[in-house]
mmCIF file of C-alpha atoms and ligand atoms in Angstrom:
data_model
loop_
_atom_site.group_PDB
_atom_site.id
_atom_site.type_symbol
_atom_site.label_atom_id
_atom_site.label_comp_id
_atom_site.label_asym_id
_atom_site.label_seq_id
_atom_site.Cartn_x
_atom_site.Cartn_y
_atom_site.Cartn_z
ATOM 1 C CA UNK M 4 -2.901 -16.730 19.300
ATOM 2 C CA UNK M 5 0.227 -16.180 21.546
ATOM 3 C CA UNK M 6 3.162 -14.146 20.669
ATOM 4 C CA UNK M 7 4.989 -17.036 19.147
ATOM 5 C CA UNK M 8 2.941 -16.532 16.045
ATOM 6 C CA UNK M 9 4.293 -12.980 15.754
ATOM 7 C CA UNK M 10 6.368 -12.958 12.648
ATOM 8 C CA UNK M 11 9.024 -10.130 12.956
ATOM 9 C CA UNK M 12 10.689 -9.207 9.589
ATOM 10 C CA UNK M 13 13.489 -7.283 9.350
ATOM 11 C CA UNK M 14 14.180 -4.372 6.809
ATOM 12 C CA UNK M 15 17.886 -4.169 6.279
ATOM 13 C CA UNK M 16 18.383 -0.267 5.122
ATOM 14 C CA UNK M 17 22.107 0.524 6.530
ATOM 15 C CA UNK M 18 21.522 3.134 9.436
ATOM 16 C CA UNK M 19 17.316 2.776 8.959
ATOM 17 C CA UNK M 20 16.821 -0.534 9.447
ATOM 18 C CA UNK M 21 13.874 -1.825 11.406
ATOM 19 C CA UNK M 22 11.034 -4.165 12.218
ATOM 20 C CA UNK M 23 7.807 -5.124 10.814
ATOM 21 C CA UNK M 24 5.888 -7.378 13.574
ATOM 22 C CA UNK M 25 2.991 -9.135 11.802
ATOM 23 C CA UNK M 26 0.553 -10.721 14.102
ATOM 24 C CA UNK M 27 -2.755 -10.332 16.851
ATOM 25 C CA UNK M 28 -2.794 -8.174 19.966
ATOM 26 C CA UNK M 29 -0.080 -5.988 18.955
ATOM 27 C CA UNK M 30 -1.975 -3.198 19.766
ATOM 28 C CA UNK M 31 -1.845 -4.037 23.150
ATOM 29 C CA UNK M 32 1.683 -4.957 23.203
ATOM 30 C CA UNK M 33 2.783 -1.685 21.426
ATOM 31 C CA UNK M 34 3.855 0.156 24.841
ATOM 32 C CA UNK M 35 6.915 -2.936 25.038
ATOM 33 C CA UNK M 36 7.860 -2.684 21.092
ATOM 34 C CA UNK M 37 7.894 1.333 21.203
ATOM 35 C CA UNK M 38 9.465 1.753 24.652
ATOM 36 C CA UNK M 39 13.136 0.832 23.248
ATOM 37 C CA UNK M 40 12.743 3.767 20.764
ATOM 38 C CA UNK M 41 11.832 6.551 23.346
ATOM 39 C CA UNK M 42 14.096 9.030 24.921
ATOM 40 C CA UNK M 43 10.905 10.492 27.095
ATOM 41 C CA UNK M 44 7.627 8.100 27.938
ATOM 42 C CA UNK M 45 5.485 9.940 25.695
ATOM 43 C CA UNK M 46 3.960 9.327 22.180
ATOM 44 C CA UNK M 47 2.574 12.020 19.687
ATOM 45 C CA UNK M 48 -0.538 9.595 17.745
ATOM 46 C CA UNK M 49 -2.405 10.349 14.548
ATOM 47 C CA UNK M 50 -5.052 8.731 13.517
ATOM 48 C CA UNK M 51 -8.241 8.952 11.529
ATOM 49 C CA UNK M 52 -11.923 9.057 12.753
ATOM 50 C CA UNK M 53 -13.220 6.083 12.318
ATOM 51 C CA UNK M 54 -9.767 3.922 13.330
ATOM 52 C CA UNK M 55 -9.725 6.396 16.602
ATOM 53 C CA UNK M 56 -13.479 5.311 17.475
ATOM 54 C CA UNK M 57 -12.499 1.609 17.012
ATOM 55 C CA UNK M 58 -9.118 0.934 18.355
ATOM 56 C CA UNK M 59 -7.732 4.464 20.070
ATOM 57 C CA UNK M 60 -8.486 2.892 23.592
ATOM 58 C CA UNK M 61 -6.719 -0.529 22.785
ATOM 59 C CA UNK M 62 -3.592 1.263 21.688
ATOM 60 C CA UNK M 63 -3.374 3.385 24.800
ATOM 61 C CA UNK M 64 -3.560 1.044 26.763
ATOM 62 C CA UNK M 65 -0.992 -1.251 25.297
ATOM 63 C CA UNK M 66 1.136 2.191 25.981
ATOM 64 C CA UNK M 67 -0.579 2.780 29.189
ATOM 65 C CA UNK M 68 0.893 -0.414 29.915
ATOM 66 C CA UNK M 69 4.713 0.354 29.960
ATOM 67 C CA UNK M 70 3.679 3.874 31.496
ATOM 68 C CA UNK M 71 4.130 5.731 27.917
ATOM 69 C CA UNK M 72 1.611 8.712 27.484
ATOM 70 C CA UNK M 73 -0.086 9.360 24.772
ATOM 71 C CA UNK M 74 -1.384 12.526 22.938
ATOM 72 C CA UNK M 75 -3.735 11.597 20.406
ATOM 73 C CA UNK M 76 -5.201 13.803 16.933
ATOM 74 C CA UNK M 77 -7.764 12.607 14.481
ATOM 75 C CA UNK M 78 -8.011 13.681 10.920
ATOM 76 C CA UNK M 79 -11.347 13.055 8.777
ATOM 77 C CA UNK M 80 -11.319 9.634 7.290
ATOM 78 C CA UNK M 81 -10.940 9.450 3.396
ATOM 79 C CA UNK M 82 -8.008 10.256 0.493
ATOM 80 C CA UNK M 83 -9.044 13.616 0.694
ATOM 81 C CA UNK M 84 -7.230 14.171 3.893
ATOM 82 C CA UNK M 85 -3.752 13.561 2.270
ATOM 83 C CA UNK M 86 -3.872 17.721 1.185
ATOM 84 C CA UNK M 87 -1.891 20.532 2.507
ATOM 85 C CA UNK M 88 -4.163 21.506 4.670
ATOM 86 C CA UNK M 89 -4.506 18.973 6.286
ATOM 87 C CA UNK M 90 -0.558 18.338 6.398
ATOM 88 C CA UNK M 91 -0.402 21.910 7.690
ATOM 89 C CA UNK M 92 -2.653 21.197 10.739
ATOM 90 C CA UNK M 93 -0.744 17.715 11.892
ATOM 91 C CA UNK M 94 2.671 19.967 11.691
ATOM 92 C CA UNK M 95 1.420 22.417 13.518
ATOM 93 C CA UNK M 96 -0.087 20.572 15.982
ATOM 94 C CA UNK M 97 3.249 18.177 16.353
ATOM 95 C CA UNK M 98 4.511 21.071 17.418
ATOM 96 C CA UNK M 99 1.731 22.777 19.820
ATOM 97 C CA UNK M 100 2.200 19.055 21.061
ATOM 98 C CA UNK M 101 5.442 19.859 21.905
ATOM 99 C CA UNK M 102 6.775 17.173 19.754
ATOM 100 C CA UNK M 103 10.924 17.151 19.923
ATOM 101 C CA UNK M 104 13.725 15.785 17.509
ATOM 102 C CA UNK M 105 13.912 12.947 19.390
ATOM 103 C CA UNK M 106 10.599 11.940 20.424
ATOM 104 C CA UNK M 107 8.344 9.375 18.265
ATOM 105 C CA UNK M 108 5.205 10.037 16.289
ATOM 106 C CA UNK M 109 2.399 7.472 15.584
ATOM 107 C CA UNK M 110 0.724 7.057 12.268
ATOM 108 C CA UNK M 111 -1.993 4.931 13.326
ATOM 109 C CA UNK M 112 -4.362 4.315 10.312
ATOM 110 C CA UNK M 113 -4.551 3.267 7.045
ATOM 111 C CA UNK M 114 -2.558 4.440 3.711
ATOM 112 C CA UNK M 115 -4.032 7.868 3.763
ATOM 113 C CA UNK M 116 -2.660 8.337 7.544
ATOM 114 C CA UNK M 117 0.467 6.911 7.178
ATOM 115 C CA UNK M 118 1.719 8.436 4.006
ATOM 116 C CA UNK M 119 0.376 11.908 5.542
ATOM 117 C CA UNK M 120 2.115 11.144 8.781
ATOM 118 C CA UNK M 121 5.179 9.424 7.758
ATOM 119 C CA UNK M 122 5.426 13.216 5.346
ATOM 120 C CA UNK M 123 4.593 15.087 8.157
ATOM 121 C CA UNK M 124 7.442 13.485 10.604
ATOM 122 C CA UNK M 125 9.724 13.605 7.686
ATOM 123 C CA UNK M 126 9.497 17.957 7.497
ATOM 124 C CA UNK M 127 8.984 18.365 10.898
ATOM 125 C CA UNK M 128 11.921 20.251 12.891
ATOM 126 C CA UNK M 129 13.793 18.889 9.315
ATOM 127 C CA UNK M 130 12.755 15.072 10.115
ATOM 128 C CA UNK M 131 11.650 13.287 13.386
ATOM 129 C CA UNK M 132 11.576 9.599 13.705
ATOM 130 C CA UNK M 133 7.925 7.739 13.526
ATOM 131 C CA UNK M 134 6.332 4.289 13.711
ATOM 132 C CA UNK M 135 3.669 3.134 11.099
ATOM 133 C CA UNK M 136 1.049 1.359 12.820
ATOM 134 C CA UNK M 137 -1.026 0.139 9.654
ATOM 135 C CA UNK M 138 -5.096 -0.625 10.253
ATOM 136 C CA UNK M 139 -6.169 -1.777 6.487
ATOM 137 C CA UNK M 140 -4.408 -4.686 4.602
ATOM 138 C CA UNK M 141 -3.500 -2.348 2.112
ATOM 139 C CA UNK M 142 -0.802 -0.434 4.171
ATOM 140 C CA UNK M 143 0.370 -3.654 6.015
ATOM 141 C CA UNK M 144 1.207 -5.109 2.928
ATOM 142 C CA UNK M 145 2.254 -2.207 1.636
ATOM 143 C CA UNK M 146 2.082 1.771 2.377
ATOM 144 C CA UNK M 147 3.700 1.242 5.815
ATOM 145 C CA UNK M 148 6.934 -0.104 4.662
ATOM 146 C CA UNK M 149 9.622 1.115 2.648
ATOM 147 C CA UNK M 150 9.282 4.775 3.356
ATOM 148 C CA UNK M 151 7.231 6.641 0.650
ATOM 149 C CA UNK M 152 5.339 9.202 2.273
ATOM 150 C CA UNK M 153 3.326 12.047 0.864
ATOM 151 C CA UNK M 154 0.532 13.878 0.285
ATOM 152 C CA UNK M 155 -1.578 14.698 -2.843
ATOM 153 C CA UNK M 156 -1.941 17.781 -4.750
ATOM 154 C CA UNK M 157 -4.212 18.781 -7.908
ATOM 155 C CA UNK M 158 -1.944 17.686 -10.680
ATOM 156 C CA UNK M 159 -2.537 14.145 -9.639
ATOM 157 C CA UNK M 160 -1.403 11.737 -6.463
ATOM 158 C CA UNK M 161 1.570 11.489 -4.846
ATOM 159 C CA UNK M 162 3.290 14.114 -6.307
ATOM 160 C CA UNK M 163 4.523 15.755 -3.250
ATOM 161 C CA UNK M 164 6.358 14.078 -0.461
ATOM 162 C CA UNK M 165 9.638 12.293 0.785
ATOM 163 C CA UNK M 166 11.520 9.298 1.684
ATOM 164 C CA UNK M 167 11.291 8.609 4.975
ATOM 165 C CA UNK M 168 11.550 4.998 6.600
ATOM 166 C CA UNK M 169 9.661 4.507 10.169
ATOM 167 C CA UNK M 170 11.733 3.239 13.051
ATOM 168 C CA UNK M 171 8.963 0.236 13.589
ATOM 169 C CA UNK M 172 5.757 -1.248 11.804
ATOM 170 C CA UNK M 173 3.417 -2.740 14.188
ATOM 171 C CA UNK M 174 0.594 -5.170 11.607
ATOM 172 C CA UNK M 175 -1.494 -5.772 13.858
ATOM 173 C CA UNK M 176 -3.835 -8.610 12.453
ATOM 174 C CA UNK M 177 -6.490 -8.103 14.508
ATOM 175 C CA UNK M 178 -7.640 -5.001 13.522
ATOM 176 C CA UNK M 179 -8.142 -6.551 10.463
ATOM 177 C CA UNK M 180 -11.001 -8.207 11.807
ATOM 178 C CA UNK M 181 -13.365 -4.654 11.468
ATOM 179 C CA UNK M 182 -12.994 -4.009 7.879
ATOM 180 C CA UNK M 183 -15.436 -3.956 5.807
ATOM 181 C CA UNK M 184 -15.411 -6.800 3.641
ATOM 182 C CA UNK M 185 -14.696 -4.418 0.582
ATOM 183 C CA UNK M 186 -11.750 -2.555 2.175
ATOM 184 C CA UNK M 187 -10.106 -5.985 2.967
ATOM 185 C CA UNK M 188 -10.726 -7.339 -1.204
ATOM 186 C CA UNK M 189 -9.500 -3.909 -2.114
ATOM 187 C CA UNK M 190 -6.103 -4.886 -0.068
ATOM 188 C CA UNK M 191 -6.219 -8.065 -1.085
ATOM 189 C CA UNK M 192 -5.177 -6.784 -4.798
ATOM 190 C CA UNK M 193 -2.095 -5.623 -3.564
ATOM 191 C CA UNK M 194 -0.819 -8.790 -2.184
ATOM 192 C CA UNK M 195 -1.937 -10.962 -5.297
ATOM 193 C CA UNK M 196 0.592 -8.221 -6.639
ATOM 194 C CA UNK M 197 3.175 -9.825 -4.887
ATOM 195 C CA UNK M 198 2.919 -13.523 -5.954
ATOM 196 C CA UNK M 199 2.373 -12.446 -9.949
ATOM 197 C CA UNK M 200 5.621 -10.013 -9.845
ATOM 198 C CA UNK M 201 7.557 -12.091 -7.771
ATOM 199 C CA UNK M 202 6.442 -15.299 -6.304
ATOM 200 C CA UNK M 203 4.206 -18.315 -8.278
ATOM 201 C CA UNK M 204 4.564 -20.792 -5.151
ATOM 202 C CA UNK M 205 2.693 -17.502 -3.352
ATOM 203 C CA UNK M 206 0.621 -17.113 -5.859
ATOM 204 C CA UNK M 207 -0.806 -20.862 -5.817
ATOM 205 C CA UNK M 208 -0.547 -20.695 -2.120
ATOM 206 C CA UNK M 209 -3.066 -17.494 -2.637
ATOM 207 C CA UNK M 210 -5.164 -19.640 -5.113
ATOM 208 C CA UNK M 211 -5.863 -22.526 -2.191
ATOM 209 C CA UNK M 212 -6.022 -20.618 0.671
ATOM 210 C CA UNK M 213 -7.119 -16.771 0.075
ATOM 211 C CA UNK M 214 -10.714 -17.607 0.523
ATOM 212 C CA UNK M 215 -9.772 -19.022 3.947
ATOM 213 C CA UNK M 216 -7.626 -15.960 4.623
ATOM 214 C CA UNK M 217 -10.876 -13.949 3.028
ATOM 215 C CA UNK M 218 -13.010 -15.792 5.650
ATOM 216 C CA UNK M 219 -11.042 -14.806 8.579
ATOM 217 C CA UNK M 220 -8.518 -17.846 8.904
ATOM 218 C CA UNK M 221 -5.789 -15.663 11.283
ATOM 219 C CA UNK M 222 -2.962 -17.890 10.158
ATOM 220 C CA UNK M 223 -3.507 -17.527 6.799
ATOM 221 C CA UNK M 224 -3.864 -14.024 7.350
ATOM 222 C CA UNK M 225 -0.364 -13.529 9.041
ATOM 223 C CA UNK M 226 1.038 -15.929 6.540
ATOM 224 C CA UNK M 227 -0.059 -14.013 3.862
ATOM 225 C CA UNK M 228 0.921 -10.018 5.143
ATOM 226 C CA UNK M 229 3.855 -11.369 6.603
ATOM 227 C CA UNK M 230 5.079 -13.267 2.993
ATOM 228 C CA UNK M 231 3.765 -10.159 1.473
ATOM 229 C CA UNK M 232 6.129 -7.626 3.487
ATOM 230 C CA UNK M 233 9.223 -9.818 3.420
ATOM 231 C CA UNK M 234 8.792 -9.470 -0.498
ATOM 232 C CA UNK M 235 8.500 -5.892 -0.077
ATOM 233 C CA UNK M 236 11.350 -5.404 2.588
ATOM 234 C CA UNK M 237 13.636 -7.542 0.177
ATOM 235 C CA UNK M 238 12.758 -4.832 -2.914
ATOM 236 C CA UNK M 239 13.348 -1.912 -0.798
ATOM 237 C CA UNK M 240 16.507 -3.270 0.635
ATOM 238 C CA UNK M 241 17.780 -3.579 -3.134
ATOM 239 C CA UNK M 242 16.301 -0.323 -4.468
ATOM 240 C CA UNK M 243 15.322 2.311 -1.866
ATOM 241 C CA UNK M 244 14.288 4.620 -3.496
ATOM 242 C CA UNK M 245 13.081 3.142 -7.228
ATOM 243 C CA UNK M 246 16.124 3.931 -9.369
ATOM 244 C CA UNK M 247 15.542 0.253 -10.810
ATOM 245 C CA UNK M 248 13.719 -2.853 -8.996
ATOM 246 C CA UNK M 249 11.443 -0.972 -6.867
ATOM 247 C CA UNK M 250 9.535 -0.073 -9.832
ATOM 248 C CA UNK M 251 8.166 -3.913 -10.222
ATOM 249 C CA UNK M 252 5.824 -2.784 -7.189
ATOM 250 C CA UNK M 253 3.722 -0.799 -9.303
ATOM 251 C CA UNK M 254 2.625 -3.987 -11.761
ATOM 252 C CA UNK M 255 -1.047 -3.331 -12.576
ATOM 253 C CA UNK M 256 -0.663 0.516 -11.278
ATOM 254 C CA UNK M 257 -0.156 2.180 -14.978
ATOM 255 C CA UNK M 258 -3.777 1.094 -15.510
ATOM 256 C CA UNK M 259 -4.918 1.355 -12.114
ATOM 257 C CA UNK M 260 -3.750 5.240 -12.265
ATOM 258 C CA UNK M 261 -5.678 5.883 -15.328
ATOM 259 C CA UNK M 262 -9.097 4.078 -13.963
ATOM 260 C CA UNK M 263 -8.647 5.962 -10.776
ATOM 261 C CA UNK M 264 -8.586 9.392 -12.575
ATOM 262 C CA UNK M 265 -11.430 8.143 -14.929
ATOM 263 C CA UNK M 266 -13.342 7.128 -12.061
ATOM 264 C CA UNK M 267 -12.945 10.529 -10.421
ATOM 265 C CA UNK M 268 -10.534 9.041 -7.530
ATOM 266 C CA UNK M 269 -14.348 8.098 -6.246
ATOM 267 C CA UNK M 270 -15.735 5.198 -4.247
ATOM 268 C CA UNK M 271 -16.659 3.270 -7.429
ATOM 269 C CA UNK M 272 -12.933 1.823 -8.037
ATOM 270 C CA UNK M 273 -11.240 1.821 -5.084
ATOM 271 C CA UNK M 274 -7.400 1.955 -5.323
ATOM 272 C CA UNK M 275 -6.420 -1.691 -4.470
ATOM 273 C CA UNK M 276 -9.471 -2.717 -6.839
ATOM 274 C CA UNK M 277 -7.544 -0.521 -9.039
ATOM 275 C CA UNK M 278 -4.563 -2.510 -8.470
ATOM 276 C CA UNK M 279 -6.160 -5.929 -9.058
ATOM 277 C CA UNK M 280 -7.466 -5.138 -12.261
ATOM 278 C CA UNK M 281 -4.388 -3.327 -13.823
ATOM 279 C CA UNK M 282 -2.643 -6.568 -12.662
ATOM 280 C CA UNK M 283 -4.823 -8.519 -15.124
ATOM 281 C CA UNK M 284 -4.518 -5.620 -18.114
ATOM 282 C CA UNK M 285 -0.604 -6.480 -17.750
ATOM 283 C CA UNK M 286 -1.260 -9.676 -18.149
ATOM 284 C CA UNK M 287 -3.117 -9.172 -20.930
ATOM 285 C CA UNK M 288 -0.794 -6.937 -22.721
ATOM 286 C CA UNK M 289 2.120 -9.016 -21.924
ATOM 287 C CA UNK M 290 0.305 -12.096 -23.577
ATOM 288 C CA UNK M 291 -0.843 -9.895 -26.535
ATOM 289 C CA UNK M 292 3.036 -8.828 -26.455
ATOM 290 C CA UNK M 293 3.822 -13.166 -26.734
ATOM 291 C CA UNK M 294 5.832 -12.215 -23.729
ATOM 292 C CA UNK M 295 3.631 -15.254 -21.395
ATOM 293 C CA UNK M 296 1.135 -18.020 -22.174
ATOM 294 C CA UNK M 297 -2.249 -16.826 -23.611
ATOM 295 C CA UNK M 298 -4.079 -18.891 -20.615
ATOM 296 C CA UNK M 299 -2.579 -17.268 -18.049
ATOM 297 C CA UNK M 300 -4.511 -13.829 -17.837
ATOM 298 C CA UNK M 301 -7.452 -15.974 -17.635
ATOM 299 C CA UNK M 302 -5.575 -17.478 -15.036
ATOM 300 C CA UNK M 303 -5.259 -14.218 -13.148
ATOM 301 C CA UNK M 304 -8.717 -13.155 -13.823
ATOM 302 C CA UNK M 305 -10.060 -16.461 -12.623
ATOM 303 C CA UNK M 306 -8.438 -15.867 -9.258
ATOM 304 C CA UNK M 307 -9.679 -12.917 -8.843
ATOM 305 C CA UNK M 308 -13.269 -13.920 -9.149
ATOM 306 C CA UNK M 309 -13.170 -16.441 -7.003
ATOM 307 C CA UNK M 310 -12.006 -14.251 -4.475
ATOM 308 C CA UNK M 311 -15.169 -11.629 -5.634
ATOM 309 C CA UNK M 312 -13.245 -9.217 -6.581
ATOM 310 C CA UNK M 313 -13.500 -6.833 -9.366
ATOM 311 C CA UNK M 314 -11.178 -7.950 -12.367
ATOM 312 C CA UNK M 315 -12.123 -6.750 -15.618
ATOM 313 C CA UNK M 316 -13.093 -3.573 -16.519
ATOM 314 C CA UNK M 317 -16.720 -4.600 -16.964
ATOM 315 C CA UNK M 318 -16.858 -4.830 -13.190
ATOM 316 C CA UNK M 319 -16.534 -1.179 -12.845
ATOM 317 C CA UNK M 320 -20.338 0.875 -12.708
ATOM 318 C CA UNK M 321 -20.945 3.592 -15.129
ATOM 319 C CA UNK M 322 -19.593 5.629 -17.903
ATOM 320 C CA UNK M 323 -15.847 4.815 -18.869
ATOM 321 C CA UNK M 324 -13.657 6.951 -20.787
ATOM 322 C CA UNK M 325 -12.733 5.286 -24.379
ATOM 323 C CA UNK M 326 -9.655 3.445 -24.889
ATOM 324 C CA UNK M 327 -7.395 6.749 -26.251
ATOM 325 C CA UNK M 328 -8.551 8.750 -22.798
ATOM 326 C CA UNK M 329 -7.727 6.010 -20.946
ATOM 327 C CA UNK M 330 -3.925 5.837 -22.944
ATOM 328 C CA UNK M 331 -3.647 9.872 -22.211
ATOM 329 C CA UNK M 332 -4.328 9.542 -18.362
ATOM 330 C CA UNK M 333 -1.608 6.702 -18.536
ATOM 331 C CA UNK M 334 0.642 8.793 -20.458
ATOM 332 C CA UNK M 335 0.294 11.298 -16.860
ATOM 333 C CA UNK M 336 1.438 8.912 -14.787
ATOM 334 C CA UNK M 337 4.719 9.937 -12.766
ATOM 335 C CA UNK M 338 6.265 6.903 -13.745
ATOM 336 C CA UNK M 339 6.634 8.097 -16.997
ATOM 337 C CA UNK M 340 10.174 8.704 -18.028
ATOM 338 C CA UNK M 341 11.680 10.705 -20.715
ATOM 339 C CA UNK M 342 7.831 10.942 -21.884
ATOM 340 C CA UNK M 343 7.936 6.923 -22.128
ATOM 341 C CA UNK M 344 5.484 5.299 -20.683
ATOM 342 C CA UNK M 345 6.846 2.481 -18.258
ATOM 343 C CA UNK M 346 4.994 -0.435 -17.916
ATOM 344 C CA UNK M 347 5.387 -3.641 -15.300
ATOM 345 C CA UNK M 348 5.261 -6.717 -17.700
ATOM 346 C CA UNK M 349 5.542 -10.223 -17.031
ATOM 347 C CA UNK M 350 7.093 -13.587 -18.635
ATOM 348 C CA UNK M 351 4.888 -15.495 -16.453
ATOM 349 C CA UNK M 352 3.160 -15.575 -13.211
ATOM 350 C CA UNK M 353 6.187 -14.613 -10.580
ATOM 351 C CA UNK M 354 8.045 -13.389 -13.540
ATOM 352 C CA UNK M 355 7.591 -9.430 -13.870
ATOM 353 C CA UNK M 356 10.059 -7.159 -15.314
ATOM 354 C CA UNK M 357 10.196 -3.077 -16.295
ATOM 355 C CA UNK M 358 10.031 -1.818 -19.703
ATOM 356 C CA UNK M 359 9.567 0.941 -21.805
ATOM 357 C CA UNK M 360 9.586 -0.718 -24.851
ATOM 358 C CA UNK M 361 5.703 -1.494 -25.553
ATOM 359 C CA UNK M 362 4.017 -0.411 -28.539
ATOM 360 C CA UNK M 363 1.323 2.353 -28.138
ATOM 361 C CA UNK M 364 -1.154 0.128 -30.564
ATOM 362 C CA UNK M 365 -1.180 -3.020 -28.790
ATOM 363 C CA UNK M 366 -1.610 -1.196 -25.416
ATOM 364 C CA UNK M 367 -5.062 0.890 -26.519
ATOM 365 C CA UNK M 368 -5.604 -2.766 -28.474
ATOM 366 C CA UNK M 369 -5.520 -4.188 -24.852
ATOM 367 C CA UNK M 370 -8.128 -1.405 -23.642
ATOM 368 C CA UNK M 371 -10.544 -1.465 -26.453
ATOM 369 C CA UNK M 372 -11.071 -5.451 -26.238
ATOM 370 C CA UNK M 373 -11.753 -4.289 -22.337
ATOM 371 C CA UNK M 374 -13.862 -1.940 -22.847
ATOM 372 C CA UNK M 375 -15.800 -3.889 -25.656
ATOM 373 C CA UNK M 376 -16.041 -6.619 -22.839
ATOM 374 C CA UNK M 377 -18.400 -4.228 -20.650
HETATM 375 N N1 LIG P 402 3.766 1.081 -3.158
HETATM 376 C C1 LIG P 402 4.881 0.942 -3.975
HETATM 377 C C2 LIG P 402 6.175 1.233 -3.289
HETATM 378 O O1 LIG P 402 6.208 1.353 -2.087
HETATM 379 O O2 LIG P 402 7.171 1.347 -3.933
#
């Protein structure tokens, strides 16, 4: 593919905008894209492992390439890496690195990296600017724009961090290409997300041509994140930082929280999995609700098999909590307000909206008929 099928999309945040490319061989490109940015030729870059091993040596030389210099640390792979500690030894070696106010860092990984990073830029020398360079479909779609960044701590994820847009997001589709096939289903929930909260032609797009995009099809696959991120950039633009509208983001999440805890945060639900099923509970709730037609969870659900995904709770191994656990680790989600629980809820496919008002009953009503379908 040539750089013509680069799709650029803009994120119009007065005094933060910037660009999301979305396309192959950006990696290699990255030295022209960054270069405008850069008061020095030098880049701080943080990575994981197992990204470094793969695509370190691509990415310096696409810096290599405009004579940009590169300083490179790599963090353990894995959610356990967003801690303090670990936040600790990026800032201080930002700074050992000799990292100024106006140079550029690189968070060049997947969500974990780039919500670590993007926090890490955000505190250091009280906020240096960074570029997201997102390796999983999950943070091109998603965790690398619209400048939530963060780290985890005991009381549950998320809880500690900033807002703090990058100055560029390079998607570079073909790093895609070396995920495992579960990683890339597990991002695939989150941009299903987008068509049911926002977009039903996307949605039926995603019903004909997912599989192909599943397969490997590179235009579908730039089609898709790129669709995907101009939803997201058009959200963000609207509601930076989730007074309102940025709040439809998190359909399927309430539920995905809660199976995440119940799962132990482990391997055996991973978090776009997560996503993809909580998408079908609020279906299914907003159904039960008479809020949309009673076919069209199946509808979801359907989708979702096709694609092999996990989408029903009785595609999740081992012990469950019951329905009422399930309801309290909701009930600890930070998007409760007021001690409300918030929920994502939908008139239709395309159609989601936010409410609070959502009877307790027909919500652990919704999660015993799940569980009773294991
Ligand atoms: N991942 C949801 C958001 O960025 O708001």
């Amino acid at each position: 593919m040539t750089e013509a099928s680069v799709k650029t999309i803009h994120v119009p945040l007065e005094g933060r905008e910037y660009e999301v490319h979305v396309g192959p061989g950006l990696l290699g490109r990255s030295g022209a894209l960054i270069a405008p940015l850069l008061r020095r030729p030098r880049v701080a870059v943080v990575t994981d492992d197992t990204v470094g091993a793969l695509h370190l040596e691509t990415l310096r030389l696409g810096l290599q390439a405009q004579g940009i210099s590169m300083t490179a640390l790599s963090l353990p792979p894995g959610e356990a890496t967003k801690c303090w500690a670990q936040l600790e030894r990026t800032t201080e070696w930002l700074l050992e690195a000799q990292v100024e106010r106006g140079d550029i860092v690189v968070a060049f990984g997947g969500g974990v990296i780039g919500d670590l990073v993007g926090f890490a830029a955000s505190i250091l020398r009280r906020g240096v600017r960074f570029v997201q360079i997102p390796t999983s479909l999950l943070a091109q779609v998603d965790s690398s724009v619209g400048g939530k960044t963060g780290i985890n701590s005991p009381q549950g994820k998320n809880l500690i961090g900033a807002f703090h847009q990058p100055s560029l997001v390079l998607a570079d589709t073909n790093v895609l290409q070396t995920l495992e096939k579960r990683d890339f289903l597990a991002g695939y929930g989150e941009v299903v997300k987008y068509g049911l909260l926002g977009d039903a032609a996307f949605f039926d797009w995603l019903e004909d041509r997912a599989p192909d995009m599943a397969g490997g099809d590179e235009a579908a696959r730039i089609h898709a994140v790129a669709h995907s991120v101009a939803m997201k950039s058009a959200i963000v633009a609207r509601d930076e930082t989730e007074q309102g509208d940025r709040a439809l983001l998190n359909l399927g999440h309430t539920f995905c929280h809660a199976l995440e805890a119940a799962t132990g945060y482990s391997d055996r639900l991973l978090h776009g999995e997560g996503v993809a099923i909580g998408c079908a509970l609020a279906f299914e709730l907003s159904a039960r609700l008479g809020l949309c037609a009673q076919e069209t969870p199946s509808r979801v659900r359907a989708h979702l098999s096709d694609m092999k995904m996990k989408a029903d709770l009785s595609d999740i191994a081992g012990d469950l909590s019951d329905a009422e656990a399930l309801l309290t680790l909701m009930a600890q989600d930070k998007k409760v307000k007021d001690g409300k629980l918030r929920f994502i809820l939908a008139r239709g496919i395309g159609q989601a909206f936010i409410t609070s008002d959502v009877p307790r009953q027909t919500v652990l009503e919704v999660l015993q008929d799940a569980l009773a379908r294991r």
